[in-house]
Amino acid sequence: MGMAESIRSLPARRSALKAGLAAGLTGLLMPAINACTPEARPGNVTVAGGEAGGFYLEFSTLLADALQRHGVADHAAALTTGGSLDNLDYLLTGKATFAVALADAAAQQAAAKSPSNIAALGKVYENYVHCVVRRDSGIRDFDGLVGRTVAVGEPGSGTSLTTPRLIEAAGLSATLGGNGKTITVMNLGLNAGLAALQSGSVDALFWSGGVPTAAIAAANREAGLAFLDLSSLLPAMRKRYGAFYDRVLIPEGSYEGIPAVWTVGVANLLLCRSDLDETIVKRTVELLVGYAQELIPKSSLGVQFLSPETLINTAELPLHPAAAEAYRALHG
């Protein structure tokens, strides 16, 4: 199958995934999840999400709604945060029951604490690093960012961790001010960064999220955007920082008028504390598998969302023992 045919078939594959999961597993898992008694489930569950307009918050909201609707918790809510690093802090300080985070950010946090108190419930989807420029900017490749100003995410976001690694992998340096053979960086999140890009305050925006990201799609319709190919940086990224990074394709048609482009992908994980109650973990995994169709944002192409083949691929982060047990029971 050629690239064009593969890209065109993505919506069909998404429909097939949803239908297959619903037909094969929902009926099996529904009685188990709905059998929760008030004594067996927590009163309140929180899911640390992300910024408005991004996939973290959208997915976390869908997950919280499903946790409550299917009786895993009496009440569940998503939290608006700065992103991965904030979410890990919320998790470890007990402000959140679950958190979504990039695998590289989670691994860095886990390595900083021994023993680590972080465990994974699964890889929920692939994050795509978007390097966004204005279509009329004349910037065509990563080297074109030298001497420019770029938005690299809020300090609490996973993007703020990944972007400096990309700049270093390109053999360049970043500075909070200055010129020469450097890239000037500003800590702006998705929405503030897009506003700065449209006004000309920055020349590029880095964002790690799902495809399509709603806020980027809206800005593209207003201003006309383009993406830079980042895939050539992948070998250096993997050599320096480990096998967290993959070569992934933002398909043509994901954003109106923007052709397909290769970029760097990072696994997005659903995490909990390693001491979280085993019953809650087990029922949440059953929900991820059996009700996946309810957890895919409507705007998403569904690329690598809650795939049965990739849920257990949590990079260097260990699965919670109850999650591993649940996957063995479901898949053998």
mmCIF file of C-alpha atoms in Angstrom:
data_model
loop_
_atom_site.group_PDB
_atom_site.id
_atom_site.type_symbol
_atom_site.label_atom_id
_atom_site.label_comp_id
_atom_site.label_asym_id
_atom_site.label_seq_id
_atom_site.Cartn_x
_atom_site.Cartn_y
_atom_site.Cartn_z
ATOM 1 C CA MET A 1 0.000 0.000 0.000
ATOM 2 C CA GLY A 2 1.399 3.453 -0.916
ATOM 3 C CA MET A 3 1.606 6.386 1.457
ATOM 4 C CA ALA A 4 -1.421 8.141 -0.048
ATOM 5 C CA GLU A 5 -3.572 5.015 0.213
ATOM 6 C CA SER A 6 -2.365 4.444 3.778
ATOM 7 C CA ILE A 7 -3.289 7.970 4.781
ATOM 8 C CA ARG A 8 -6.715 7.801 3.123
ATOM 9 C CA SER A 9 -7.452 4.571 4.965
ATOM 10 C CA LEU A 10 -6.904 6.070 8.439
ATOM 11 C CA PRO A 11 -10.574 7.008 9.047
ATOM 12 C CA ALA A 12 -11.606 3.511 7.986
ATOM 13 C CA ARG A 13 -9.056 1.941 10.332
ATOM 14 C CA ARG A 14 -10.329 4.149 13.125
ATOM 15 C CA SER A 15 -13.893 2.986 12.493
ATOM 16 C CA ALA A 16 -12.762 -0.620 12.363
ATOM 17 C CA LEU A 17 -10.862 -0.246 15.644
ATOM 18 C CA LYS A 18 -13.870 1.258 17.345
ATOM 19 C CA ALA A 19 -16.249 -1.353 15.984
ATOM 20 C CA GLY A 20 -13.937 -4.241 16.799
ATOM 21 C CA LEU A 21 -13.331 -3.135 20.346
ATOM 22 C CA ALA A 22 -17.005 -2.505 20.924
ATOM 23 C CA ALA A 23 -18.109 -5.843 19.512
ATOM 24 C CA GLY A 24 -15.351 -7.962 20.971
ATOM 25 C CA LEU A 25 -14.877 -6.598 24.466
ATOM 26 C CA THR A 26 -17.583 -4.199 25.631
ATOM 27 C CA GLY A 27 -20.165 -6.908 26.232
ATOM 28 C CA LEU A 28 -17.629 -8.956 28.159
ATOM 29 C CA LEU A 29 -16.484 -6.089 30.384
ATOM 30 C CA MET A 30 -19.754 -4.256 30.989
ATOM 31 C CA PRO A 31 -21.028 -6.587 33.728
ATOM 32 C CA ALA A 32 -17.695 -6.473 35.566
ATOM 33 C CA ILE A 33 -17.476 -2.696 35.544
ATOM 34 C CA ASN A 34 -21.122 -2.115 36.343
ATOM 35 C CA ALA A 35 -20.885 -4.582 39.218
ATOM 36 C CA CYS A 36 -19.005 -1.986 41.280
ATOM 37 C CA THR A 37 -20.654 -1.331 44.605
ATOM 38 C CA PRO A 38 -20.509 2.040 46.422
ATOM 39 C CA GLU A 39 -18.123 0.473 48.965
ATOM 40 C CA ALA A 40 -15.783 -0.803 46.218
ATOM 41 C CA ARG A 41 -15.258 2.467 44.371
ATOM 42 C CA PRO A 42 -13.763 5.834 45.364
ATOM 43 C CA GLY A 43 -15.948 8.846 45.983
ATOM 44 C CA ASN A 44 -13.794 11.251 43.957
ATOM 45 C CA VAL A 45 -11.261 10.720 41.175
ATOM 46 C CA THR A 46 -9.285 13.427 39.383
ATOM 47 C CA VAL A 47 -7.442 13.191 36.069
ATOM 48 C CA ALA A 48 -4.651 15.733 35.503
ATOM 49 C CA GLY A 49 -5.067 16.927 31.922
ATOM 50 C CA GLY A 50 -3.588 19.919 30.105
ATOM 51 C CA GLU A 51 -4.305 23.196 28.334
ATOM 52 C CA ALA A 52 -7.624 24.160 26.777
ATOM 53 C CA GLY A 53 -7.626 23.336 23.057
ATOM 54 C CA GLY A 54 -5.211 20.411 23.465
ATOM 55 C CA PHE A 55 -5.682 16.636 23.489
ATOM 56 C CA TYR A 56 -4.552 16.125 27.078
ATOM 57 C CA LEU A 57 -7.510 17.998 28.507
ATOM 58 C CA GLU A 58 -9.920 16.605 25.917
ATOM 59 C CA PHE A 59 -8.905 13.002 26.578
ATOM 60 C CA SER A 60 -8.813 13.530 30.343
ATOM 61 C CA THR A 61 -12.335 14.976 30.268
ATOM 62 C CA LEU A 62 -13.623 11.999 28.276
ATOM 63 C CA LEU A 63 -11.881 9.603 30.661
ATOM 64 C CA ALA A 64 -13.293 11.342 33.746
ATOM 65 C CA ASP A 65 -16.793 11.267 32.250
ATOM 66 C CA ALA A 66 -16.441 7.549 31.491
ATOM 67 C CA LEU A 67 -15.076 6.719 34.950
ATOM 68 C CA GLN A 68 -18.163 8.303 36.485
ATOM 69 C CA ARG A 69 -20.671 7.033 33.903
ATOM 70 C CA HIS A 70 -19.522 3.418 34.244
ATOM 71 C CA GLY A 71 -19.401 3.479 38.027
ATOM 72 C CA VAL A 72 -15.651 3.262 38.529
ATOM 73 C CA ALA A 73 -15.955 6.361 40.730
ATOM 74 C CA ASP A 74 -18.859 8.254 42.253
ATOM 75 C CA HIS A 75 -17.493 11.498 40.875
ATOM 76 C CA ALA A 76 -14.638 12.170 38.450
ATOM 77 C CA ALA A 77 -13.259 15.383 36.975
ATOM 78 C CA ALA A 78 -10.446 16.506 34.690
ATOM 79 C CA LEU A 79 -7.990 19.189 35.796
ATOM 80 C CA THR A 80 -6.690 21.984 33.573
ATOM 81 C CA THR A 81 -2.884 22.082 33.899
ATOM 82 C CA GLY A 82 0.242 23.176 32.054
ATOM 83 C CA GLY A 83 0.962 19.649 30.783
ATOM 84 C CA SER A 84 3.131 16.613 31.518
ATOM 85 C CA LEU A 85 5.480 18.002 34.168
ATOM 86 C CA ASP A 86 2.638 19.682 36.036
ATOM 87 C CA ASN A 87 0.630 16.472 35.830
ATOM 88 C CA LEU A 88 3.431 14.411 37.343
ATOM 89 C CA ASP A 89 3.653 16.860 40.213
ATOM 90 C CA TYR A 90 -0.129 16.700 40.725
ATOM 91 C CA LEU A 91 0.109 12.910 40.792
ATOM 92 C CA LEU A 92 2.995 12.638 43.223
ATOM 93 C CA THR A 93 1.569 15.221 45.633
ATOM 94 C CA GLY A 94 -1.820 13.506 45.713
ATOM 95 C CA LYS A 95 -3.709 16.266 43.873
ATOM 96 C CA ALA A 96 -4.631 13.851 41.068
ATOM 97 C CA THR A 97 -5.559 10.155 40.932
ATOM 98 C CA PHE A 98 -4.493 9.746 37.306
ATOM 99 C CA ALA A 99 -2.275 11.812 35.028
ATOM 100 C CA VAL A 100 -1.479 11.874 31.335
ATOM 101 C CA ALA A 101 2.171 12.551 30.514
ATOM 102 C CA LEU A 102 4.766 12.099 27.806
ATOM 103 C CA ALA A 103 6.942 9.024 28.261
ATOM 104 C CA ASP A 104 10.191 11.033 28.248
ATOM 105 C CA ALA A 105 8.910 13.350 30.971
ATOM 106 C CA ALA A 106 7.631 10.448 33.077
ATOM 107 C CA ALA A 107 10.918 8.560 32.715
ATOM 108 C CA GLN A 108 12.901 11.621 33.772
ATOM 109 C CA GLN A 109 10.722 12.017 36.870
ATOM 110 C CA ALA A 110 10.970 8.318 37.705
ATOM 111 C CA ALA A 111 14.769 8.373 37.371
ATOM 112 C CA ALA A 112 14.991 11.330 39.730
ATOM 113 C CA LYS A 113 13.353 9.389 42.555
ATOM 114 C CA SER A 114 14.480 5.980 43.802
ATOM 115 C CA PRO A 115 12.363 4.044 44.281
ATOM 116 C CA SER A 116 9.882 5.616 41.882
ATOM 117 C CA ASN A 117 6.266 5.944 42.956
ATOM 118 C CA ILE A 118 4.948 6.191 39.380
ATOM 119 C CA ALA A 119 3.266 3.349 37.500
ATOM 120 C CA ALA A 120 1.545 3.156 34.117
ATOM 121 C CA LEU A 121 -1.909 1.928 33.191
ATOM 122 C CA GLY A 122 -1.081 1.996 29.497
ATOM 123 C CA LYS A 123 0.000 3.925 26.437
ATOM 124 C CA VAL A 124 -3.164 5.763 25.481
ATOM 125 C CA TYR A 125 -2.002 7.441 22.290
ATOM 126 C CA GLU A 126 0.950 8.819 20.370
ATOM 127 C CA ASN A 127 1.850 12.494 20.732
ATOM 128 C CA TYR A 128 3.082 14.258 17.603
ATOM 129 C CA VAL A 129 5.588 17.091 17.916
ATOM 130 C CA HIS A 130 4.284 19.958 15.802
ATOM 131 C CA CYS A 131 6.807 22.588 14.740
ATOM 132 C CA VAL A 132 4.419 25.240 13.466
ATOM 133 C CA VAL A 133 5.359 28.247 11.320
ATOM 134 C CA ARG A 134 3.344 30.699 9.284
ATOM 135 C CA ARG A 135 2.965 29.557 5.703
ATOM 136 C CA ASP A 136 4.301 32.893 4.438
ATOM 137 C CA SER A 137 7.318 32.909 6.789
ATOM 138 C CA GLY A 138 9.814 31.498 4.325
ATOM 139 C CA ILE A 139 11.020 29.008 6.953
ATOM 140 C CA ARG A 140 11.333 25.604 5.294
ATOM 141 C CA ASP A 141 13.521 23.520 7.639
ATOM 142 C CA PHE A 142 14.868 23.394 11.179
ATOM 143 C CA ASP A 143 18.044 25.315 10.299
ATOM 144 C CA GLY A 144 15.773 28.158 9.244
ATOM 145 C CA LEU A 145 14.990 28.732 12.925
ATOM 146 C CA VAL A 146 18.540 29.953 13.665
ATOM 147 C CA GLY A 147 18.379 33.549 14.838
ATOM 148 C CA ARG A 148 14.593 33.311 15.223
ATOM 149 C CA THR A 149 12.322 33.353 18.253
ATOM 150 C CA VAL A 150 10.259 30.267 19.017
ATOM 151 C CA ALA A 151 7.637 29.298 21.606
ATOM 152 C CA VAL A 152 8.673 26.115 23.405
ATOM 153 C CA GLY A 153 5.783 25.415 25.773
ATOM 154 C CA GLU A 154 4.960 26.409 29.321
ATOM 155 C CA PRO A 155 7.503 25.411 31.995
ATOM 156 C CA GLY A 156 5.153 22.713 33.295
ATOM 157 C CA SER A 157 4.587 21.085 29.912
ATOM 158 C CA GLY A 158 6.176 18.057 28.290
ATOM 159 C CA THR A 159 6.812 20.217 25.221
ATOM 160 C CA SER A 160 9.194 22.335 27.297
ATOM 161 C CA LEU A 161 11.260 19.203 27.920
ATOM 162 C CA THR A 162 11.182 17.762 24.383
ATOM 163 C CA THR A 163 11.872 20.998 22.468
ATOM 164 C CA PRO A 164 15.330 21.751 23.965
ATOM 165 C CA ARG A 165 16.277 18.163 23.163
ATOM 166 C CA LEU A 166 15.284 18.718 19.535
ATOM 167 C CA ILE A 167 17.325 21.915 19.382
ATOM 168 C CA GLU A 168 20.356 20.143 20.868
ATOM 169 C CA ALA A 169 19.924 17.203 18.484
ATOM 170 C CA ALA A 170 20.097 19.689 15.602
ATOM 171 C CA GLY A 171 23.477 20.893 16.875
ATOM 172 C CA LEU A 172 22.064 24.276 17.837
ATOM 173 C CA SER A 173 21.678 26.073 21.150
ATOM 174 C CA ALA A 174 18.770 27.823 22.807
ATOM 175 C CA THR A 175 18.808 31.047 24.765
ATOM 176 C CA LEU A 176 16.225 33.179 26.508
ATOM 177 C CA GLY A 177 17.703 36.158 24.679
ATOM 178 C CA GLY A 178 20.431 36.920 22.178
ATOM 179 C CA ASN A 179 21.373 36.426 18.545
ATOM 180 C CA GLY A 180 23.976 34.580 16.509
ATOM 181 C CA LYS A 181 23.906 30.813 15.979
ATOM 182 C CA THR A 182 21.167 30.301 18.506
ATOM 183 C CA ILE A 183 17.424 30.004 18.712
ATOM 184 C CA THR A 184 15.755 32.427 21.091
ATOM 185 C CA VAL A 185 13.075 30.656 23.117
ATOM 186 C CA MET A 186 9.993 31.875 24.923
ATOM 187 C CA ASN A 187 8.012 29.812 27.425
ATOM 188 C CA LEU A 188 4.585 30.100 25.852
ATOM 189 C CA GLY A 189 1.944 27.393 25.863
ATOM 190 C CA LEU A 190 -0.360 26.370 23.040
ATOM 191 C CA ASN A 191 -2.861 29.211 23.042
ATOM 192 C CA ALA A 192 -0.468 32.028 23.960
ATOM 193 C CA GLY A 193 2.057 30.642 21.478
ATOM 194 C CA LEU A 194 -0.457 30.547 18.637
ATOM 195 C CA ALA A 195 -1.472 34.135 19.384
ATOM 196 C CA ALA A 196 2.196 35.178 19.328
ATOM 197 C CA LEU A 197 2.756 33.281 16.067
ATOM 198 C CA GLN A 198 -0.183 35.013 14.413
ATOM 199 C CA SER A 199 0.924 38.449 15.646
ATOM 200 C CA GLY A 200 4.548 37.891 14.597
ATOM 201 C CA SER A 201 5.965 37.947 18.138
ATOM 202 C CA VAL A 202 7.434 34.481 17.557
ATOM 203 C CA ASP A 203 8.482 32.776 14.339
ATOM 204 C CA ALA A 204 7.602 29.203 15.304
ATOM 205 C CA LEU A 205 5.658 27.256 17.881
ATOM 206 C CA PHE A 206 6.480 23.810 19.259
ATOM 207 C CA TRP A 207 3.586 21.720 20.516
ATOM 208 C CA SER A 208 3.348 18.048 21.378
ATOM 209 C CA GLY A 209 -0.179 16.723 21.012
ATOM 210 C CA GLY A 210 -2.660 14.598 19.134
ATOM 211 C CA VAL A 211 -3.667 14.955 15.495
ATOM 212 C CA PRO A 212 -5.373 17.218 14.765
ATOM 213 C CA THR A 213 -5.005 19.583 17.717
ATOM 214 C CA ALA A 214 -8.152 21.717 17.675
ATOM 215 C CA ALA A 215 -6.478 25.027 18.531
ATOM 216 C CA ILE A 216 -3.872 24.584 15.756
ATOM 217 C CA ALA A 217 -6.571 23.638 13.255
ATOM 218 C CA ALA A 218 -8.508 26.817 14.107
ATOM 219 C CA ALA A 219 -5.409 29.032 13.834
ATOM 220 C CA ASN A 220 -4.528 27.416 10.487
ATOM 221 C CA ARG A 221 -7.936 28.343 9.062
ATOM 222 C CA GLU A 222 -7.422 31.934 10.165
ATOM 223 C CA ALA A 223 -3.769 32.531 9.326
ATOM 224 C CA GLY A 224 -2.427 29.715 7.128
ATOM 225 C CA LEU A 225 0.211 27.572 8.821
ATOM 226 C CA ALA A 226 2.864 25.013 7.866
ATOM 227 C CA PHE A 227 4.823 22.296 9.719
ATOM 228 C CA LEU A 228 8.548 21.578 9.624
ATOM 229 C CA ASP A 229 9.807 18.019 9.076
ATOM 230 C CA LEU A 230 11.618 16.969 12.272
ATOM 231 C CA SER A 231 12.315 13.329 11.411
ATOM 232 C CA SER A 232 15.988 13.902 10.523
ATOM 233 C CA LEU A 233 16.607 14.725 14.203
ATOM 234 C CA LEU A 234 15.340 11.333 15.373
ATOM 235 C CA PRO A 235 18.647 9.366 15.305
ATOM 236 C CA ALA A 236 20.395 11.964 17.496
ATOM 237 C CA MET A 237 17.384 12.159 19.819
ATOM 238 C CA ARG A 238 17.331 8.410 20.346
ATOM 239 C CA LYS A 239 21.102 8.196 20.775
ATOM 240 C CA ARG A 240 21.215 10.911 23.423
ATOM 241 C CA TYR A 241 17.960 10.364 25.289
ATOM 242 C CA GLY A 242 16.782 6.824 24.658
ATOM 243 C CA ALA A 243 14.148 5.020 22.653
ATOM 244 C CA PHE A 244 11.242 7.246 23.682
ATOM 245 C CA TYR A 245 11.059 8.868 20.262
ATOM 246 C CA ASP A 246 9.534 7.499 17.063
ATOM 247 C CA ARG A 247 9.252 8.597 13.424
ATOM 248 C CA VAL A 248 5.582 9.359 12.846
ATOM 249 C CA LEU A 249 3.539 10.959 10.075
ATOM 250 C CA ILE A 250 1.078 13.805 10.433
ATOM 251 C CA PRO A 251 -1.233 12.691 7.612
ATOM 252 C CA GLU A 252 -2.301 14.913 4.758
ATOM 253 C CA GLY A 253 -5.732 16.311 5.477
ATOM 254 C CA SER A 254 -5.195 16.403 9.233
ATOM 255 C CA TYR A 255 -5.046 20.176 8.889
ATOM 256 C CA GLU A 256 -6.695 21.931 5.957
ATOM 257 C CA GLY A 257 -4.256 22.659 3.143
ATOM 258 C CA ILE A 258 -1.199 21.222 4.923
ATOM 259 C CA PRO A 259 0.554 18.268 3.236
ATOM 260 C CA ALA A 260 1.716 15.165 5.091
ATOM 261 C CA VAL A 261 4.882 15.700 7.103
ATOM 262 C CA TRP A 262 7.153 13.400 9.091
ATOM 263 C CA THR A 263 7.895 14.362 12.650
ATOM 264 C CA VAL A 264 8.945 13.007 16.048
ATOM 265 C CA GLY A 265 6.427 11.100 18.134
ATOM 266 C CA VAL A 266 6.431 10.448 21.876
ATOM 267 C CA ALA A 267 4.202 7.932 23.655
ATOM 268 C CA ASN A 268 1.535 9.469 25.841
ATOM 269 C CA LEU A 269 0.925 7.437 28.987
ATOM 270 C CA LEU A 270 -1.862 7.230 31.529
ATOM 271 C CA LEU A 271 -0.169 7.107 34.929
ATOM 272 C CA CYS A 272 -1.033 6.608 38.566
ATOM 273 C CA ARG A 273 0.824 6.243 41.838
ATOM 274 C CA SER A 274 2.166 2.754 42.398
ATOM 275 C CA ASP A 275 0.193 2.533 45.646
ATOM 276 C CA LEU A 276 -3.182 3.220 44.007
ATOM 277 C CA ASP A 277 -5.871 0.707 44.969
ATOM 278 C CA GLU A 278 -5.691 -2.396 42.755
ATOM 279 C CA THR A 279 -9.450 -2.526 42.140
ATOM 280 C CA ILE A 280 -9.513 1.025 40.775
ATOM 281 C CA VAL A 281 -6.562 0.261 38.504
ATOM 282 C CA LYS A 282 -8.117 -2.963 37.196
ATOM 283 C CA ARG A 283 -11.479 -1.358 36.443
ATOM 284 C CA THR A 284 -9.837 1.595 34.727
ATOM 285 C CA VAL A 285 -7.848 -0.748 32.456
ATOM 286 C CA GLU A 286 -11.062 -2.608 31.634
ATOM 287 C CA LEU A 287 -12.602 0.719 30.687
ATOM 288 C CA LEU A 288 -9.620 1.658 28.472
ATOM 289 C CA VAL A 289 -9.945 -1.616 26.588
ATOM 290 C CA GLY A 290 -13.675 -2.200 26.541
ATOM 291 C CA TYR A 291 -14.884 1.368 26.047
ATOM 292 C CA ALA A 292 -12.100 2.797 23.890
ATOM 293 C CA GLN A 293 -14.644 4.199 21.437
ATOM 294 C CA GLU A 294 -15.894 6.573 24.144
ATOM 295 C CA LEU A 295 -12.421 7.942 24.857
ATOM 296 C CA ILE A 296 -11.331 9.052 21.383
ATOM 297 C CA PRO A 297 -11.890 12.804 20.901
ATOM 298 C CA LYS A 298 -14.393 13.468 18.110
ATOM 299 C CA SER A 299 -11.939 15.670 16.219
ATOM 300 C CA SER A 300 -9.230 12.998 16.254
ATOM 301 C CA LEU A 301 -8.216 10.824 13.343
ATOM 302 C CA GLY A 302 -7.789 8.095 15.922
ATOM 303 C CA VAL A 303 -4.168 7.516 14.935
ATOM 304 C CA GLN A 304 -2.678 5.068 17.476
ATOM 305 C CA PHE A 305 -5.429 5.828 19.990
ATOM 306 C CA LEU A 306 -5.943 3.090 22.591
ATOM 307 C CA SER A 307 -4.746 0.390 20.234
ATOM 308 C CA PRO A 308 -4.888 -3.093 21.793
ATOM 309 C CA GLU A 309 -1.436 -3.763 20.325
ATOM 310 C CA THR A 310 0.196 -0.722 21.935
ATOM 311 C CA LEU A 311 -1.555 -0.224 25.292
ATOM 312 C CA ILE A 312 1.138 -2.194 27.141
ATOM 313 C CA ASN A 313 4.040 -0.472 25.330
ATOM 314 C CA THR A 314 4.861 1.953 28.131
ATOM 315 C CA ALA A 315 8.553 2.483 27.278
ATOM 316 C CA GLU A 316 10.647 2.293 30.462
ATOM 317 C CA LEU A 317 7.732 2.959 32.804
ATOM 318 C CA PRO A 318 6.520 -0.207 34.556
ATOM 319 C CA LEU A 319 2.870 -1.148 34.459
ATOM 320 C CA HIS A 320 1.029 -1.066 37.769
ATOM 321 C CA PRO A 321 0.871 -4.744 38.883
ATOM 322 C CA ALA A 322 -2.935 -4.663 38.804
ATOM 323 C CA ALA A 323 -2.837 -3.229 35.268
ATOM 324 C CA ALA A 324 -0.493 -5.995 34.112
ATOM 325 C CA GLU A 325 -2.803 -8.569 35.685
ATOM 326 C CA ALA A 326 -5.819 -7.026 33.967
ATOM 327 C CA TYR A 327 -4.122 -7.140 30.540
ATOM 328 C CA ARG A 328 -3.165 -10.785 31.070
ATOM 329 C CA ALA A 329 -6.762 -11.622 31.942
ATOM 330 C CA LEU A 330 -8.057 -9.812 28.868
ATOM 331 C CA HIS A 331 -5.495 -10.931 26.312
ATOM 332 C CA GLY A 332 -3.906 -14.044 27.773
#
